[in-house]
mmCIF file of C-alpha atoms in Angstrom:
data_model
loop_
_atom_site.group_PDB
_atom_site.id
_atom_site.type_symbol
_atom_site.label_atom_id
_atom_site.label_comp_id
_atom_site.label_asym_id
_atom_site.label_seq_id
_atom_site.Cartn_x
_atom_site.Cartn_y
_atom_site.Cartn_z
ATOM 1 C CA MET A 247 -1.857 4.623 -28.556
ATOM 2 C CA LYS A 248 -0.608 1.594 -26.514
ATOM 3 C CA LYS A 249 2.843 1.765 -28.229
ATOM 4 C CA ILE A 250 2.999 5.505 -27.160
ATOM 5 C CA LEU A 251 1.999 4.569 -23.576
ATOM 6 C CA LEU A 252 4.466 1.786 -23.381
ATOM 7 C CA LEU A 253 7.378 4.046 -24.682
ATOM 8 C CA SER A 254 6.316 6.846 -22.432
ATOM 9 C CA THR A 255 6.431 4.447 -19.368
ATOM 10 C CA VAL A 256 9.794 3.014 -20.417
ATOM 11 C CA PHE A 257 11.224 6.667 -20.747
ATOM 12 C CA ILE A 258 9.929 7.749 -17.340
ATOM 13 C CA PHE A 259 11.283 4.662 -15.357
ATOM 14 C CA ALA A 260 14.727 4.917 -17.351
ATOM 15 C CA ASN A 261 14.665 8.528 -16.383
ATOM 16 C CA LEU A 262 13.937 7.814 -12.844
ATOM 17 C CA TYR A 263 16.660 5.051 -12.839
ATOM 18 C CA SER A 264 19.255 7.442 -14.219
ATOM 19 C CA HIS A 265 18.430 9.947 -11.597
ATOM 20 C CA ALA A 266 18.189 7.272 -8.597
ATOM 21 C CA GLN A 267 20.500 9.295 -6.600
ATOM 22 C CA GLY A 268 17.662 11.912 -6.175
ATOM 23 C CA PHE A 269 15.369 9.394 -4.377
ATOM 24 C CA TYR A 270 15.279 8.913 -0.619
ATOM 25 C CA ILE A 271 13.335 7.392 2.258
ATOM 26 C CA GLY A 272 13.455 7.867 5.944
ATOM 27 C CA LEU A 273 11.832 8.598 9.331
ATOM 28 C CA GLN A 274 10.840 11.623 10.920
ATOM 29 C CA GLY A 275 9.030 12.900 14.088
ATOM 30 C CA GLY A 276 8.975 15.498 16.731
ATOM 31 C CA LEU A 277 7.104 17.108 19.547
ATOM 32 C CA HIS A 278 4.472 19.855 18.930
ATOM 33 C CA ASN A 279 2.696 22.413 20.761
ATOM 34 C CA VAL A 280 -0.828 21.777 19.476
ATOM 35 C CA TRP A 281 -4.186 23.621 19.797
ATOM 36 C CA ILE A 282 -7.708 23.878 18.421
ATOM 37 C CA SER A 283 -8.657 27.582 17.424
ATOM 38 C CA ASN A 284 -11.928 29.109 18.634
ATOM 39 C CA THR A 285 -12.762 26.298 20.890
ATOM 40 C CA ASN A 286 -14.809 28.469 23.252
ATOM 41 C CA PRO A 287 -17.718 27.261 23.994
ATOM 42 C CA LEU A 288 -17.120 23.937 22.031
ATOM 43 C CA TRP A 289 -19.358 21.221 23.515
ATOM 44 C CA SER A 290 -20.532 23.463 26.470
ATOM 45 C CA THR A 291 -24.224 22.673 27.193
ATOM 46 C CA ILE A 292 -24.299 25.682 29.694
ATOM 47 C CA ASP A 293 -23.021 28.275 26.918
ATOM 48 C CA SER A 294 -25.292 26.622 24.373
ATOM 49 C CA LEU A 295 -28.583 27.320 26.571
ATOM 50 C CA SER A 296 -27.631 30.491 28.606
ATOM 51 C CA LYS A 297 -29.290 33.676 27.539
ATOM 52 C CA ASP A 298 -26.281 35.497 29.050
ATOM 53 C CA LYS A 299 -23.305 33.772 27.672
ATOM 54 C CA SER A 300 -20.743 36.188 29.244
ATOM 55 C CA LYS A 301 -21.440 34.480 32.642
ATOM 56 C CA ASP A 302 -20.614 30.951 31.538
ATOM 57 C CA LYS A 303 -17.701 30.977 29.142
ATOM 58 C CA ILE A 304 -14.946 28.594 29.563
ATOM 59 C CA SER A 305 -12.439 30.303 32.145
ATOM 60 C CA SER A 306 -9.296 29.379 30.543
ATOM 61 C CA LEU A 307 -7.764 27.606 27.479
ATOM 62 C CA GLY A 308 -4.389 26.094 26.977
ATOM 63 C CA ASN A 309 -2.188 24.463 24.310
ATOM 64 C CA VAL A 310 -0.933 20.852 25.081
ATOM 65 C CA PHE A 311 2.100 19.160 23.640
ATOM 66 C CA LYS A 312 1.823 15.986 21.440
ATOM 67 C CA ALA A 313 4.322 13.727 19.692
ATOM 68 C CA GLY A 314 4.120 12.818 16.045
ATOM 69 C CA ILE A 315 6.163 10.176 13.991
ATOM 70 C CA GLY A 316 6.047 9.062 10.386
ATOM 71 C CA LEU A 317 7.580 7.877 7.187
ATOM 72 C CA GLN A 318 9.062 10.183 4.577
ATOM 73 C CA ALA A 319 9.960 9.751 0.737
ATOM 74 C CA GLY A 320 11.309 12.523 -1.375
ATOM 75 C CA PHE A 321 12.889 13.186 -4.817
ATOM 76 C CA ASP A 322 15.487 15.753 -5.435
ATOM 77 C CA ILE A 323 14.754 17.071 -8.963
ATOM 78 C CA ASN A 324 17.903 18.996 -8.809
ATOM 79 C CA LYS A 325 20.238 20.178 -6.118
ATOM 80 C CA HIS A 326 17.552 22.936 -4.834
ATOM 81 C CA ILE A 327 14.176 21.664 -5.653
ATOM 82 C CA GLY A 328 12.662 18.517 -4.461
ATOM 83 C CA ILE A 329 9.144 16.725 -3.755
ATOM 84 C CA VAL A 330 8.531 15.204 -0.401
ATOM 85 C CA ALA A 331 5.556 13.056 0.760
ATOM 86 C CA GLU A 332 4.841 11.758 4.358
ATOM 87 C CA LEU A 333 2.730 9.373 5.967
ATOM 88 C CA ASN A 334 2.343 10.689 9.648
ATOM 89 C CA TYR A 335 0.667 9.744 12.883
ATOM 90 C CA VAL A 336 0.078 12.922 14.903
ATOM 91 C CA GLY A 337 -1.816 14.113 17.999
ATOM 92 C CA GLN A 338 -3.855 17.096 18.435
ATOM 93 C CA GLY A 339 -5.901 18.741 21.283
ATOM 94 C CA TYR A 340 -6.239 21.242 23.922
ATOM 95 C CA LYS A 341 -6.958 21.674 27.626
ATOM 96 C CA TYR A 342 -9.374 23.928 29.433
ATOM 97 C CA GLN A 343 -10.726 24.899 32.791
ATOM 98 C CA ASP A 344 -14.230 25.584 33.600
ATOM 99 C CA SER A 345 -16.606 26.421 36.470
ATOM 100 C CA THR A 346 -20.079 25.231 37.193
ATOM 101 C CA VAL A 347 -22.497 25.741 39.999
ATOM 102 C CA SER A 348 -23.163 22.064 40.524
ATOM 103 C CA LYS A 349 -19.418 20.683 40.263
ATOM 104 C CA GLY A 350 -17.275 23.744 40.879
ATOM 105 C CA ILE A 351 -13.711 23.890 39.004
ATOM 106 C CA ILE A 352 -13.405 21.376 36.318
ATOM 107 C CA SER A 353 -10.359 20.651 34.408
ATOM 108 C CA GLY A 354 -10.692 19.116 31.136
ATOM 109 C CA GLU A 355 -8.566 18.113 27.951
ATOM 110 C CA TYR A 356 -9.635 16.970 24.533
ATOM 111 C CA SER A 357 -7.231 14.759 22.705
ATOM 112 C CA SER A 358 -7.412 13.234 19.102
ATOM 113 C CA THR A 359 -5.000 11.405 16.761
ATOM 114 C CA TYR A 360 -4.811 11.522 12.921
ATOM 115 C CA ILE A 361 -3.264 9.751 9.982
ATOM 116 C CA GLN A 362 -1.856 12.579 7.998
ATOM 117 C CA ILE A 363 -0.621 12.742 4.505
ATOM 118 C CA PRO A 364 1.277 15.843 3.420
ATOM 119 C CA LEU A 365 2.426 16.516 -0.147
ATOM 120 C CA MET A 366 5.298 19.287 -0.236
ATOM 121 C CA VAL A 367 7.546 21.135 -2.504
ATOM 122 C CA LYS A 368 11.067 21.389 -0.915
ATOM 123 C CA LEU A 369 13.527 24.134 -1.568
ATOM 124 C CA THR A 370 17.307 23.669 -0.450
ATOM 125 C CA SER A 371 20.232 25.985 -0.384
ATOM 126 C CA GLY A 372 23.851 25.040 -0.098
ATOM 127 C CA LYS A 373 25.499 22.044 -1.775
ATOM 128 C CA ASP A 374 26.352 18.506 -1.385
ATOM 129 C CA GLY A 375 23.289 17.817 0.843
ATOM 130 C CA ASN A 376 24.103 20.365 3.220
ATOM 131 C CA GLY A 377 22.188 23.620 3.943
ATOM 132 C CA ILE A 378 18.988 25.319 4.842
ATOM 133 C CA PHE A 379 15.565 24.024 3.649
ATOM 134 C CA ILE A 380 12.145 25.074 3.616
ATOM 135 C CA MET A 381 9.078 23.131 2.319
ATOM 136 C CA GLY A 382 5.301 23.383 2.200
ATOM 137 C CA GLY A 383 2.131 22.175 0.627
ATOM 138 C CA PRO A 384 -1.378 20.821 1.200
ATOM 139 C CA ASN A 385 -2.111 17.897 3.598
ATOM 140 C CA TYR A 386 -4.955 15.467 4.079
ATOM 141 C CA SER A 387 -5.819 14.081 7.604
ATOM 142 C CA LEU A 388 -8.133 11.257 8.717
ATOM 143 C CA LEU A 389 -9.376 11.109 12.378
ATOM 144 C CA GLN A 390 -8.374 8.012 14.278
ATOM 145 C CA THR A 391 -9.408 8.623 17.855
ATOM 146 C CA ALA A 392 -11.047 11.405 19.967
ATOM 147 C CA THR A 393 -11.585 11.478 23.678
ATOM 148 C CA LEU A 394 -12.758 14.229 26.061
ATOM 149 C CA THR A 395 -11.802 13.861 29.720
ATOM 150 C CA GLU A 396 -12.921 16.096 32.727
ATOM 151 C CA SER A 397 -11.854 15.899 36.259
ATOM 152 C CA VAL A 398 -13.329 17.805 39.172
ATOM 153 C CA ALA A 399 -11.140 19.719 41.519
ATOM 154 C CA ASN A 400 -10.694 18.468 45.185
ATOM 155 C CA THR A 401 -12.085 15.170 44.263
ATOM 156 C CA SER A 402 -11.380 11.948 42.469
ATOM 157 C CA SER A 403 -14.148 12.033 40.114
ATOM 158 C CA VAL A 404 -12.952 11.763 36.547
ATOM 159 C CA THR A 405 -15.228 11.527 33.458
ATOM 160 C CA THR A 406 -14.153 10.419 29.973
ATOM 161 C CA ASP A 407 -16.381 10.698 27.050
ATOM 162 C CA LEU A 408 -15.432 7.967 24.752
ATOM 163 C CA ASN A 409 -17.840 9.249 22.071
ATOM 164 C CA ALA A 410 -16.221 12.684 21.377
ATOM 165 C CA LYS A 411 -15.315 11.305 18.031
ATOM 166 C CA ASN A 412 -18.892 11.794 17.026
ATOM 167 C CA TYR A 413 -18.588 15.729 17.727
ATOM 168 C CA ILE A 414 -15.590 15.937 15.037
ATOM 169 C CA VAL A 415 -15.585 15.920 11.273
ATOM 170 C CA LYS A 416 -13.568 12.902 10.392
ATOM 171 C CA GLN A 417 -11.578 14.316 7.515
ATOM 172 C CA ASP A 418 -9.322 17.457 7.628
ATOM 173 C CA VAL A 419 -7.666 19.469 4.878
ATOM 174 C CA GLY A 420 -4.814 21.850 5.713
ATOM 175 C CA ILE A 421 -1.363 23.032 4.937
ATOM 176 C CA THR A 422 2.018 21.748 6.408
ATOM 177 C CA ALA A 423 5.061 23.921 6.271
ATOM 178 C CA ALA A 424 8.701 23.361 7.736
ATOM 179 C CA VAL A 425 11.990 24.990 7.936
ATOM 180 C CA GLY A 426 15.320 23.851 9.153
ATOM 181 C CA ILE A 427 18.757 22.612 8.233
ATOM 182 C CA GLN A 428 19.938 19.436 6.715
ATOM 183 C CA PHE A 429 23.284 17.747 6.707
ATOM 184 C CA LYS A 430 24.917 14.491 5.319
ATOM 185 C CA ALA A 431 26.794 12.371 7.984
ATOM 186 C CA ALA A 432 28.009 9.932 5.184
ATOM 187 C CA GLU A 433 27.505 9.400 1.499
ATOM 188 C CA HIS A 434 23.960 8.052 1.658
ATOM 189 C CA PHE A 435 22.875 9.200 5.049
ATOM 190 C CA GLN A 436 21.084 12.600 6.033
ATOM 191 C CA PHE A 437 19.810 14.321 9.006
ATOM 192 C CA THR A 438 17.454 17.159 9.369
ATOM 193 C CA PHE A 439 16.539 19.418 12.172
ATOM 194 C CA GLY A 440 13.946 22.155 12.155
ATOM 195 C CA PHE A 441 10.429 23.418 12.922
ATOM 196 C CA LYS A 442 7.246 22.162 11.243
ATOM 197 C CA GLY A 443 3.723 23.707 11.488
ATOM 198 C CA ILE A 444 0.475 21.852 10.703
ATOM 199 C CA PHE A 445 -2.505 24.262 9.976
ATOM 200 C CA GLY A 446 -5.939 22.875 9.439
ATOM 201 C CA LEU A 447 -8.448 24.617 7.118
ATOM 202 C CA THR A 448 -11.546 22.416 7.583
ATOM 203 C CA ASP A 449 -14.335 23.462 10.107
ATOM 204 C CA LEU A 450 -14.120 20.216 12.399
ATOM 205 C CA ASN A 451 -17.075 21.067 14.713
ATOM 206 C CA ASN A 452 -19.723 18.387 13.947
ATOM 207 C CA LEU A 453 -21.786 19.488 17.056
ATOM 208 C CA LYS A 454 -25.496 20.258 16.446
ATOM 209 C CA SER A 455 -27.453 22.490 18.699
ATOM 210 C CA SER A 456 -31.066 23.039 19.100
ATOM 211 C CA ALA A 457 -30.758 26.556 20.732
ATOM 212 C CA LYS A 458 -31.827 29.149 18.380
ATOM 213 C CA THR A 459 -29.495 31.590 20.023
ATOM 214 C CA PHE A 460 -26.448 29.466 19.791
ATOM 215 C CA SER A 461 -24.411 28.719 16.575
ATOM 216 C CA PRO A 462 -21.743 26.319 17.240
ATOM 217 C CA PRO A 463 -18.302 27.746 16.503
ATOM 218 C CA SER A 464 -15.943 26.847 13.570
ATOM 219 C CA ILE A 465 -12.899 25.115 14.834
ATOM 220 C CA SER A 466 -9.646 24.090 13.320
ATOM 221 C CA ASN A 467 -6.537 22.021 14.237
ATOM 222 C CA GLY A 468 -3.056 23.812 14.670
ATOM 223 C CA SER A 469 0.423 22.886 15.830
ATOM 224 C CA VAL A 470 4.026 24.057 15.752
ATOM 225 C CA GLY A 471 7.026 22.316 16.951
ATOM 226 C CA LEU A 472 10.498 20.873 16.685
ATOM 227 C CA ASN A 473 10.887 18.015 14.077
ATOM 228 C CA LEU A 474 13.827 15.590 13.583
ATOM 229 C CA GLY A 475 14.489 13.460 10.454
ATOM 230 C CA PHE A 476 16.864 10.752 9.080
ATOM 231 C CA ALA A 477 16.925 9.656 5.571
ATOM 232 C CA TYR A 478 18.679 7.350 3.396
ATOM 233 C CA HIS A 479 19.604 8.651 -0.138
ATOM 234 C CA PHE A 480 19.853 5.795 -3.013
#
């Protein structure tokens, strides 16, 4: 059995070496329009206790823009099919505006960061490293930071909840997908430009409520944006 394992290992490494030109590493990143789905009425004490919830809903929700950056490693099985893995640092969140009797208009923003690891299959058209590509696959994300900041209109009052991380499930599983174009600027250097989407499948709401008439909503991360990449092909 040991000889079989040894021979198999030698064969695999020899095969990878003979196809070394299919392996590449690089950097990629971009600016994404991010949101959290079904946030209303996330973390709203008023909504959780009110008998008539139609009166105290958050008045408006909005997306925010967050940057992301990461490392990328891939292997082209052939000219049209490959496997891509990434290690990214990405931002998520949303902004909102609410109104209360005691404070008036409140503007708030929830902001979080994740270490994200997607593993994707890549399909490429064209030849010689130039053409259109699409790729997609599952991702795993681990929460790094989470803050909730609120400011009161017409005053200098700003409140930041540094414990917002306690309200969020720390691990997220989802899907990453991208589409774009790629081109080789030189023999070993390749550039990519396209759009990337990250869609969470995990309910991230870790909020607990004692109110019998209130069930905390299921929430999930989402983002879509421009993505640029640079890779070195061996």
